[in-house]
Amino acid sequence: MSATASIAPPAIGPYQLPNRVILAPMAGVTDRPFRQLCRRLGAGLVVGEMVTSDPSLWHTRKSRLRMDHSGEPGPRSVQIAGGDAEMLAEAARLNVERGAQIIDINMGCPAKKVCNKAAGSALLRDERLVAEILHAVVAAVDVPVTLKIRTGWCERSRNGVRVARLAEDAGIRALAVHGRTRDQRYAGRAEYDTIAAIKASVSLPVFANGDIDSPARAAEVLDYTGADAVMVGRGAQGNPWIFREIDHFLRTGESPTAPSRAEQHAVMHDHLEALHAFYGEVMGVRIARKHIGWYLSTRDDAPALRKRFNALETPDAQQRFVDELFCRTARPAPDGISAA
């Protein structure tokens, strides 16, 4: 049994998490349908997509959808991004008024369009501004504030430990650390020495993020770093079962049972249905293409299947494709998988 099995899940302020596996915020991925699915399949906490701290941009359809947490159980964690302390503080207040129960500050996004605005991981280059932002946001709201960072801006500026101490001094209630610098983006392998050093330097809960793609890897990272939980991002794309699988392995030390074909079919069907309902027919069909593409990625015939699925234009055609993928139904389906 893993040495982590006897360690209790962490708490974020008044919120005791049910396990040690968290869904990472991912722009364009962790929308409400995906968050609800991952929570249903074992995620102890889910974090919403990054929302800009500029309220003047919240009128767009994209922002409105990203801020839609209706019907979700708590605690509802909303991530905000920006480079101005006063604006971030106001964004935190407004999101709490809209139902956010945890505010997460993004200082980890490596995207150029974010970093070019002195936000995301670009903030790690200015520790004075980091401290100003953290103190302002914590003072602005009466809910827990968490922070997501990378290990630093680049190899020569791996300042994650100093930023973690600034976070603790400011009253941040939990810290997620991606084991790469901004310069690395998602290349190479994540390193966990910096996460271990951060955990040893602060008393607040630390969540290890980066390349958590299996129950065994999750246990190894927790044992190596001493982190309180793992945060899963890309490892959950097309594999939302990873949360319950990691939780099972951490609790029992036993390999989890893979989802049956019937369950895979049901989950993909439900996910499609939720995407179509949430985004509407046109946008839902488009967004479903990347999610189904991830589900198909482990198959030998994935390229051909993705090409066929991406050509489908209606929710019904997409559902027929998934039904035939698992059931090989006999009914005619000229726009389904049998046409591939």
mmCIF file of C-alpha atoms in Angstrom:
data_model
loop_
_atom_site.group_PDB
_atom_site.id
_atom_site.type_symbol
_atom_site.label_atom_id
_atom_site.label_comp_id
_atom_site.label_asym_id
_atom_site.label_seq_id
_atom_site.Cartn_x
_atom_site.Cartn_y
_atom_site.Cartn_z
ATOM 1 C CA MET A 1 0.000 0.000 0.000
ATOM 2 C CA SER A 2 1.239 3.500 -0.807
ATOM 3 C CA ALA A 3 2.732 5.518 2.033
ATOM 4 C CA THR A 4 0.199 8.208 1.187
ATOM 5 C CA ALA A 5 -2.808 6.017 1.976
ATOM 6 C CA SER A 6 -3.062 7.124 5.595
ATOM 7 C CA ILE A 7 -2.765 10.862 4.852
ATOM 8 C CA ALA A 8 -6.018 12.778 5.135
ATOM 9 C CA PRO A 9 -7.233 14.951 2.274
ATOM 10 C CA PRO A 10 -6.466 18.660 2.630
ATOM 11 C CA ALA A 11 -8.837 21.472 3.503
ATOM 12 C CA ILE A 12 -9.097 24.864 1.813
ATOM 13 C CA GLY A 13 -10.309 27.190 4.504
ATOM 14 C CA PRO A 14 -13.612 25.758 5.747
ATOM 15 C CA TYR A 15 -13.866 23.294 2.854
ATOM 16 C CA GLN A 16 -12.645 19.788 3.622
ATOM 17 C CA LEU A 17 -11.911 18.006 0.365
ATOM 18 C CA PRO A 18 -13.189 14.423 0.061
ATOM 19 C CA ASN A 19 -9.972 13.131 -1.499
ATOM 20 C CA ARG A 20 -6.561 14.198 -2.802
ATOM 21 C CA VAL A 21 -7.281 14.518 -6.529
ATOM 22 C CA ILE A 22 -8.139 17.892 -8.111
ATOM 23 C CA LEU A 23 -9.097 18.924 -11.627
ATOM 24 C CA ALA A 24 -6.760 21.673 -12.860
ATOM 25 C CA PRO A 25 -8.210 24.783 -14.503
ATOM 26 C CA MET A 26 -7.708 24.630 -18.275
ATOM 27 C CA ALA A 27 -8.944 27.327 -20.633
ATOM 28 C CA GLY A 28 -11.243 25.861 -23.250
ATOM 29 C CA VAL A 29 -11.484 22.548 -21.389
ATOM 30 C CA THR A 30 -12.811 22.806 -17.829
ATOM 31 C CA ASP A 31 -16.197 24.197 -18.736
ATOM 32 C CA ARG A 32 -19.267 23.366 -16.677
ATOM 33 C CA PRO A 33 -20.062 20.074 -18.492
ATOM 34 C CA PHE A 34 -16.518 18.780 -18.013
ATOM 35 C CA ARG A 35 -16.319 19.963 -14.398
ATOM 36 C CA GLN A 36 -19.567 18.211 -13.546
ATOM 37 C CA LEU A 37 -18.413 15.030 -15.269
ATOM 38 C CA CYS A 38 -15.049 14.976 -13.477
ATOM 39 C CA ARG A 39 -16.659 15.631 -10.117
ATOM 40 C CA ARG A 40 -19.101 12.790 -10.757
ATOM 41 C CA LEU A 41 -16.177 10.502 -11.554
ATOM 42 C CA GLY A 42 -14.224 11.273 -8.412
ATOM 43 C CA ALA A 43 -12.542 14.682 -8.534
ATOM 44 C CA GLY A 44 -12.366 16.063 -5.000
ATOM 45 C CA LEU A 45 -12.323 19.640 -6.294
ATOM 46 C CA VAL A 46 -12.791 21.152 -9.750
ATOM 47 C CA VAL A 47 -11.536 24.581 -10.809
ATOM 48 C CA GLY A 48 -13.225 26.567 -13.530
ATOM 49 C CA GLU A 49 -11.685 28.056 -16.648
ATOM 50 C CA MET A 50 -9.584 31.179 -16.296
ATOM 51 C CA VAL A 51 -11.682 34.367 -16.281
ATOM 52 C CA THR A 52 -10.209 37.751 -17.116
ATOM 53 C CA SER A 53 -10.098 40.224 -14.255
ATOM 54 C CA ASP A 54 -11.418 42.994 -16.508
ATOM 55 C CA PRO A 55 -15.207 43.165 -15.913
ATOM 56 C CA SER A 56 -15.669 45.199 -19.095
ATOM 57 C CA LEU A 57 -15.003 41.989 -21.029
ATOM 58 C CA TRP A 58 -17.481 39.854 -19.119
ATOM 59 C CA HIS A 59 -20.318 40.668 -21.519
ATOM 60 C CA THR A 60 -18.906 38.344 -24.182
ATOM 61 C CA ARG A 61 -20.532 34.963 -24.688
ATOM 62 C CA LYS A 62 -17.262 33.198 -23.889
ATOM 63 C CA SER A 63 -16.919 34.961 -20.541
ATOM 64 C CA ARG A 64 -20.569 34.422 -19.640
ATOM 65 C CA LEU A 65 -20.244 30.692 -20.275
ATOM 66 C CA ARG A 66 -16.990 30.487 -18.338
ATOM 67 C CA MET A 67 -18.660 32.140 -15.360
ATOM 68 C CA ASP A 68 -21.708 29.853 -15.442
ATOM 69 C CA HIS A 69 -21.637 27.628 -12.347
ATOM 70 C CA SER A 70 -25.388 27.125 -12.066
ATOM 71 C CA GLY A 71 -26.363 23.809 -10.551
ATOM 72 C CA GLU A 72 -22.837 22.940 -9.461
ATOM 73 C CA PRO A 73 -22.253 21.680 -5.915
ATOM 74 C CA GLY A 74 -19.747 23.488 -3.729
ATOM 75 C CA PRO A 75 -17.149 24.443 -3.183
ATOM 76 C CA ARG A 76 -17.186 26.393 -6.449
ATOM 77 C CA SER A 77 -13.667 27.531 -7.350
ATOM 78 C CA VAL A 78 -13.272 30.354 -9.880
ATOM 79 C CA GLN A 79 -9.882 31.278 -11.346
ATOM 80 C CA ILE A 80 -9.147 34.902 -12.226
ATOM 81 C CA ALA A 81 -6.250 36.267 -14.265
ATOM 82 C CA GLY A 82 -4.756 39.716 -14.710
ATOM 83 C CA GLY A 83 -1.827 41.923 -13.794
ATOM 84 C CA ASP A 84 -3.416 44.781 -11.845
ATOM 85 C CA ALA A 85 -3.918 44.282 -8.108
ATOM 86 C CA GLU A 86 -6.919 46.595 -7.797
ATOM 87 C CA MET A 87 -8.658 45.073 -10.811
ATOM 88 C CA LEU A 88 -8.027 41.521 -9.574
ATOM 89 C CA ALA A 89 -9.411 42.428 -6.152
ATOM 90 C CA GLU A 90 -12.578 43.843 -7.727
ATOM 91 C CA ALA A 91 -12.918 40.785 -9.959
ATOM 92 C CA ALA A 92 -12.639 38.573 -6.896
ATOM 93 C CA ARG A 93 -15.409 40.525 -5.127
ATOM 94 C CA LEU A 94 -17.708 40.362 -8.142
ATOM 95 C CA ASN A 95 -17.174 36.636 -8.617
ATOM 96 C CA VAL A 96 -17.949 35.985 -4.967
ATOM 97 C CA GLU A 97 -21.186 37.943 -5.417
ATOM 98 C CA ARG A 98 -21.960 35.595 -8.330
ATOM 99 C CA GLY A 99 -21.454 32.494 -6.201
ATOM 100 C CA ALA A 100 -17.733 31.728 -6.124
ATOM 101 C CA GLN A 101 -16.752 30.042 -2.862
ATOM 102 C CA ILE A 102 -13.014 29.886 -3.592
ATOM 103 C CA ILE A 103 -11.041 32.411 -5.643
ATOM 104 C CA ASP A 104 -7.984 31.068 -7.460
ATOM 105 C CA ILE A 105 -5.361 33.453 -8.865
ATOM 106 C CA ASN A 106 -3.620 32.448 -12.076
ATOM 107 C CA MET A 107 0.137 32.957 -12.059
ATOM 108 C CA GLY A 108 0.877 29.823 -14.039
ATOM 109 C CA CYS A 109 -0.551 30.226 -17.543
ATOM 110 C CA PRO A 110 2.300 30.203 -20.113
ATOM 111 C CA ALA A 111 0.230 31.400 -23.086
ATOM 112 C CA LYS A 112 1.748 34.348 -24.979
ATOM 113 C CA LYS A 113 -1.531 36.271 -25.129
ATOM 114 C CA VAL A 114 -1.697 36.120 -21.322
ATOM 115 C CA CYS A 115 1.976 36.718 -20.560
ATOM 116 C CA ASN A 116 2.155 39.609 -23.022
ATOM 117 C CA LYS A 117 -0.371 41.395 -20.817
ATOM 118 C CA ALA A 118 1.875 40.875 -17.766
ATOM 119 C CA ALA A 119 -0.472 38.239 -16.376
ATOM 120 C CA GLY A 120 -0.299 34.493 -15.783
ATOM 121 C CA SER A 121 3.228 33.182 -15.276
ATOM 122 C CA ALA A 122 4.697 36.528 -16.430
ATOM 123 C CA LEU A 123 3.911 37.815 -12.935
ATOM 124 C CA LEU A 124 6.572 35.523 -11.483
ATOM 125 C CA ARG A 125 9.210 37.942 -12.808
ATOM 126 C CA ASP A 126 7.980 40.658 -10.432
ATOM 127 C CA GLU A 127 7.805 39.373 -6.864
ATOM 128 C CA ARG A 128 6.853 42.794 -5.522
ATOM 129 C CA LEU A 129 3.782 42.840 -7.775
ATOM 130 C CA VAL A 130 3.016 39.240 -6.805
ATOM 131 C CA ALA A 131 2.872 40.247 -3.139
ATOM 132 C CA GLU A 132 0.762 43.314 -3.923
ATOM 133 C CA ILE A 133 -1.763 41.243 -5.871
ATOM 134 C CA LEU A 134 -1.997 38.490 -3.274
ATOM 135 C CA HIS A 135 -2.561 40.895 -0.370
ATOM 136 C CA ALA A 136 -5.147 42.883 -2.343
ATOM 137 C CA VAL A 137 -7.219 39.877 -3.361
ATOM 138 C CA VAL A 138 -7.098 38.213 0.062
ATOM 139 C CA ALA A 139 -8.223 41.466 1.695
ATOM 140 C CA ALA A 140 -11.033 41.948 -0.828
ATOM 141 C CA VAL A 141 -13.049 38.794 -0.113
ATOM 142 C CA ASP A 142 -14.148 36.678 2.818
ATOM 143 C CA VAL A 143 -13.714 33.366 1.004
ATOM 144 C CA PRO A 144 -10.483 31.352 0.713
ATOM 145 C CA VAL A 145 -8.031 32.516 -1.943
ATOM 146 C CA THR A 146 -5.729 30.016 -3.625
ATOM 147 C CA LEU A 147 -2.864 30.453 -6.073
ATOM 148 C CA LYS A 148 -1.546 28.501 -9.043
ATOM 149 C CA ILE A 149 2.054 29.037 -10.146
ATOM 150 C CA ARG A 150 4.896 27.477 -12.083
ATOM 151 C CA THR A 151 8.343 26.823 -10.621
ATOM 152 C CA GLY A 152 9.562 30.113 -12.103
ATOM 153 C CA TRP A 153 9.860 32.110 -15.306
ATOM 154 C CA CYS A 154 12.893 30.261 -16.652
ATOM 155 C CA GLU A 155 15.721 27.969 -15.578
ATOM 156 C CA ARG A 156 17.751 30.943 -14.309
ATOM 157 C CA SER A 157 14.787 32.290 -12.362
ATOM 158 C CA ARG A 158 13.277 29.324 -10.556
ATOM 159 C CA ASN A 159 11.783 31.345 -7.704
ATOM 160 C CA GLY A 160 8.876 29.116 -6.722
ATOM 161 C CA VAL A 161 9.986 28.832 -3.094
ATOM 162 C CA ARG A 162 10.145 32.611 -2.629
ATOM 163 C CA VAL A 163 6.740 33.057 -4.278
ATOM 164 C CA ALA A 164 5.283 30.334 -2.052
ATOM 165 C CA ARG A 165 6.497 32.179 1.038
ATOM 166 C CA LEU A 166 4.970 35.399 -0.255
ATOM 167 C CA ALA A 167 1.717 33.513 -0.737
ATOM 168 C CA GLU A 168 1.716 32.161 2.792
ATOM 169 C CA ASP A 169 2.514 35.597 4.231
ATOM 170 C CA ALA A 170 -0.393 37.095 2.278
ATOM 171 C CA GLY A 171 -2.929 34.589 3.599
ATOM 172 C CA ILE A 172 -3.261 32.325 0.566
ATOM 173 C CA ARG A 173 -5.021 29.131 1.709
ATOM 174 C CA ALA A 174 -3.593 26.623 -0.802
ATOM 175 C CA LEU A 175 -0.960 26.602 -3.537
ATOM 176 C CA ALA A 176 -0.894 24.576 -6.761
ATOM 177 C CA VAL A 177 2.502 24.237 -8.458
ATOM 178 C CA HIS A 178 3.093 23.069 -12.021
ATOM 179 C CA GLY A 179 6.521 21.448 -12.176
ATOM 180 C CA ARG A 180 7.771 23.451 -15.155
ATOM 181 C CA THR A 181 8.981 26.997 -15.761
ATOM 182 C CA ARG A 182 7.089 29.288 -18.083
ATOM 183 C CA ASP A 183 9.827 28.905 -20.695
ATOM 184 C CA GLN A 184 9.235 25.154 -20.770
ATOM 185 C CA ARG A 185 5.519 25.565 -21.448
ATOM 186 C CA TYR A 186 4.521 21.873 -21.678
ATOM 187 C CA ALA A 187 7.747 20.509 -23.178
ATOM 188 C CA GLY A 188 9.893 17.830 -21.589
ATOM 189 C CA ARG A 189 8.987 16.238 -18.288
ATOM 190 C CA ALA A 190 7.783 18.021 -15.187
ATOM 191 C CA GLU A 191 10.254 18.153 -12.308
ATOM 192 C CA TYR A 192 9.155 17.705 -8.737
ATOM 193 C CA ASP A 193 12.224 18.791 -6.740
ATOM 194 C CA THR A 194 11.004 22.380 -6.689
ATOM 195 C CA ILE A 195 7.550 21.267 -5.558
ATOM 196 C CA ALA A 196 9.163 19.263 -2.726
ATOM 197 C CA ALA A 197 11.211 22.320 -1.728
ATOM 198 C CA ILE A 198 8.090 24.479 -1.749
ATOM 199 C CA LYS A 199 6.184 22.009 0.402
ATOM 200 C CA ALA A 200 9.061 21.935 2.891
ATOM 201 C CA SER A 201 9.145 25.731 3.083
ATOM 202 C CA VAL A 202 5.481 26.512 3.818
ATOM 203 C CA SER A 203 2.692 25.136 5.982
ATOM 204 C CA LEU A 204 -0.237 25.771 3.624
ATOM 205 C CA PRO A 205 -1.581 22.894 1.479
ATOM 206 C CA VAL A 206 0.439 22.311 -1.705
ATOM 207 C CA PHE A 207 -0.958 20.611 -4.806
ATOM 208 C CA ALA A 208 1.493 18.984 -7.237
ATOM 209 C CA ASN A 209 0.664 19.514 -10.908
ATOM 210 C CA GLY A 210 2.327 18.388 -14.134
ATOM 211 C CA ASP A 211 2.353 15.030 -15.947
ATOM 212 C CA ILE A 212 -0.005 13.350 -13.468
ATOM 213 C CA ASP A 213 -1.314 10.796 -15.941
ATOM 214 C CA SER A 214 -1.825 7.582 -13.934
ATOM 215 C CA PRO A 215 -2.565 6.365 -10.399
ATOM 216 C CA ALA A 216 1.010 5.125 -10.011
ATOM 217 C CA ARG A 217 2.475 8.461 -11.070
ATOM 218 C CA ALA A 218 0.162 10.297 -8.666
ATOM 219 C CA ALA A 219 1.332 8.154 -5.747
ATOM 220 C CA GLU A 220 4.991 8.549 -6.725
ATOM 221 C CA VAL A 221 4.678 12.326 -6.919
ATOM 222 C CA LEU A 222 2.882 12.581 -3.591
ATOM 223 C CA ASP A 223 5.461 10.362 -1.896
ATOM 224 C CA TYR A 224 8.376 12.263 -3.449
ATOM 225 C CA THR A 225 7.143 15.808 -2.859
ATOM 226 C CA GLY A 226 5.124 15.438 0.331
ATOM 227 C CA ALA A 227 2.377 17.407 -1.421
ATOM 228 C CA ASP A 228 -1.113 17.321 0.005
ATOM 229 C CA ALA A 229 -2.871 16.494 -3.281
ATOM 230 C CA VAL A 230 -2.302 16.097 -6.987
ATOM 231 C CA MET A 231 -3.834 18.371 -9.582
ATOM 232 C CA VAL A 232 -4.640 16.667 -12.894
ATOM 233 C CA GLY A 233 -4.894 18.636 -16.127
ATOM 234 C CA ARG A 234 -4.110 17.115 -19.517
ATOM 235 C CA GLY A 235 -4.203 13.613 -18.012
ATOM 236 C CA ALA A 236 -7.975 13.998 -17.652
ATOM 237 C CA GLN A 237 -8.609 14.911 -21.273
ATOM 238 C CA GLY A 238 -10.482 11.962 -22.728
ATOM 239 C CA ASN A 239 -9.973 10.120 -19.442
ATOM 240 C CA PRO A 240 -12.241 11.589 -16.747
ATOM 241 C CA TRP A 241 -12.085 8.241 -14.908
ATOM 242 C CA ILE A 242 -8.554 9.103 -13.806
ATOM 243 C CA PHE A 243 -9.872 10.851 -10.694
ATOM 244 C CA ARG A 244 -11.577 7.844 -9.165
ATOM 245 C CA GLU A 245 -8.708 5.603 -10.318
ATOM 246 C CA ILE A 246 -6.122 7.759 -8.536
ATOM 247 C CA ASP A 247 -8.310 8.053 -5.440
ATOM 248 C CA HIS A 248 -8.801 4.272 -5.334
ATOM 249 C CA PHE A 249 -5.074 3.611 -5.690
ATOM 250 C CA LEU A 250 -4.127 6.159 -3.027
ATOM 251 C CA ARG A 251 -6.634 4.717 -0.558
ATOM 252 C CA THR A 252 -6.025 1.015 -1.165
ATOM 253 C CA GLY A 253 -2.736 0.603 -3.007
ATOM 254 C CA GLU A 254 -4.600 -1.605 -5.460
ATOM 255 C CA SER A 255 -4.846 -1.105 -9.200
ATOM 256 C CA PRO A 256 -8.276 0.196 -10.155
ATOM 257 C CA THR A 257 -10.619 -1.572 -12.529
ATOM 258 C CA ALA A 258 -10.774 0.065 -15.951
ATOM 259 C CA PRO A 259 -14.157 1.421 -17.002
ATOM 260 C CA SER A 260 -16.255 -1.079 -18.934
ATOM 261 C CA ARG A 261 -17.220 -0.456 -22.540
ATOM 262 C CA ALA A 262 -20.771 0.163 -21.362
ATOM 263 C CA GLU A 263 -19.593 2.856 -18.972
ATOM 264 C CA GLN A 264 -17.330 4.443 -21.563
ATOM 265 C CA HIS A 265 -20.290 4.593 -23.925
ATOM 266 C CA ALA A 266 -22.555 6.115 -21.286
ATOM 267 C CA VAL A 267 -20.000 8.732 -20.227
ATOM 268 C CA MET A 268 -19.255 9.830 -23.785
ATOM 269 C CA HIS A 269 -22.987 9.959 -24.547
ATOM 270 C CA ASP A 270 -23.721 12.030 -21.443
ATOM 271 C CA HIS A 271 -20.758 14.318 -22.100
ATOM 272 C CA LEU A 272 -21.950 14.992 -25.643
ATOM 273 C CA GLU A 273 -25.475 15.659 -24.453
ATOM 274 C CA ALA A 274 -24.223 18.100 -21.824
ATOM 275 C CA LEU A 275 -22.030 19.960 -24.324
ATOM 276 C CA HIS A 276 -24.899 20.332 -26.796
ATOM 277 C CA ALA A 277 -27.245 21.574 -24.064
ATOM 278 C CA PHE A 278 -24.717 24.004 -22.553
ATOM 279 C CA TYR A 279 -23.356 25.598 -25.729
ATOM 280 C CA GLY A 280 -26.235 25.155 -28.134
ATOM 281 C CA GLU A 281 -26.311 23.109 -31.312
ATOM 282 C CA VAL A 282 -23.711 24.914 -33.442
ATOM 283 C CA MET A 283 -21.097 25.709 -30.821
ATOM 284 C CA GLY A 284 -21.731 22.470 -28.938
ATOM 285 C CA VAL A 285 -21.010 20.385 -32.044
ATOM 286 C CA ARG A 286 -17.736 22.228 -32.589
ATOM 287 C CA ILE A 287 -16.532 21.956 -29.009
ATOM 288 C CA ALA A 288 -17.488 18.283 -28.856
ATOM 289 C CA ARG A 289 -14.938 17.525 -31.577
ATOM 290 C CA LYS A 290 -11.919 18.075 -29.364
ATOM 291 C CA HIS A 291 -13.392 16.155 -26.436
ATOM 292 C CA ILE A 292 -14.354 13.129 -28.511
ATOM 293 C CA GLY A 293 -10.970 13.346 -30.203
ATOM 294 C CA TRP A 294 -9.346 12.939 -26.787
ATOM 295 C CA TYR A 295 -11.562 9.961 -25.955
ATOM 296 C CA LEU A 296 -10.523 8.320 -29.223
ATOM 297 C CA SER A 297 -6.803 9.036 -28.864
ATOM 298 C CA THR A 298 -5.840 5.629 -27.446
ATOM 299 C CA ARG A 299 -7.288 3.706 -30.387
ATOM 300 C CA ASP A 300 -5.161 2.519 -33.288
ATOM 301 C CA ASP A 301 -7.727 3.892 -35.734
ATOM 302 C CA ALA A 302 -7.994 7.251 -33.968
ATOM 303 C CA PRO A 303 -6.942 9.437 -36.936
ATOM 304 C CA ALA A 304 -9.609 8.003 -39.224
ATOM 305 C CA LEU A 305 -12.267 8.145 -36.540
ATOM 306 C CA ARG A 306 -11.437 11.733 -35.618
ATOM 307 C CA LYS A 307 -11.560 12.789 -39.242
ATOM 308 C CA ARG A 308 -14.986 11.228 -39.645
ATOM 309 C CA PHE A 309 -16.336 12.671 -36.396
ATOM 310 C CA ASN A 310 -15.035 16.151 -37.192
ATOM 311 C CA ALA A 311 -17.055 16.141 -40.411
ATOM 312 C CA LEU A 312 -20.349 15.633 -38.559
ATOM 313 C CA GLU A 313 -22.524 18.734 -38.309
ATOM 314 C CA THR A 314 -25.410 17.888 -35.975
ATOM 315 C CA PRO A 315 -25.834 16.658 -32.388
ATOM 316 C CA ASP A 316 -27.824 13.636 -33.602
ATOM 317 C CA ALA A 317 -25.054 12.613 -35.989
ATOM 318 C CA GLN A 318 -22.460 12.901 -33.228
ATOM 319 C CA GLN A 319 -24.556 10.775 -30.882
ATOM 320 C CA ARG A 320 -25.086 8.145 -33.573
ATOM 321 C CA PHE A 321 -21.332 8.026 -34.105
ATOM 322 C CA VAL A 322 -20.738 7.283 -30.415
ATOM 323 C CA ASP A 323 -23.546 4.727 -30.303
ATOM 324 C CA GLU A 324 -22.104 2.866 -33.270
ATOM 325 C CA LEU A 325 -18.595 3.113 -31.890
ATOM 326 C CA PHE A 326 -19.642 0.895 -29.002
ATOM 327 C CA CYS A 327 -22.750 -0.902 -30.201
ATOM 328 C CA ARG A 328 -22.212 -1.294 -33.943
ATOM 329 C CA THR A 329 -25.943 -0.781 -34.416
ATOM 330 C CA ALA A 330 -27.553 -2.251 -37.492
ATOM 331 C CA ARG A 331 -29.714 0.771 -38.244
ATOM 332 C CA PRO A 332 -28.616 2.870 -41.233
ATOM 333 C CA ALA A 333 -26.362 5.757 -40.272
ATOM 334 C CA PRO A 334 -24.841 7.318 -43.372
ATOM 335 C CA ASP A 335 -23.301 10.093 -41.301
ATOM 336 C CA GLY A 336 -22.140 7.811 -38.484
ATOM 337 C CA ILE A 337 -19.098 5.679 -37.877
ATOM 338 C CA SER A 338 -20.130 2.966 -40.348
ATOM 339 C CA ALA A 339 -19.513 5.410 -43.169
ATOM 340 C CA ALA A 340 -15.857 5.719 -42.204
#
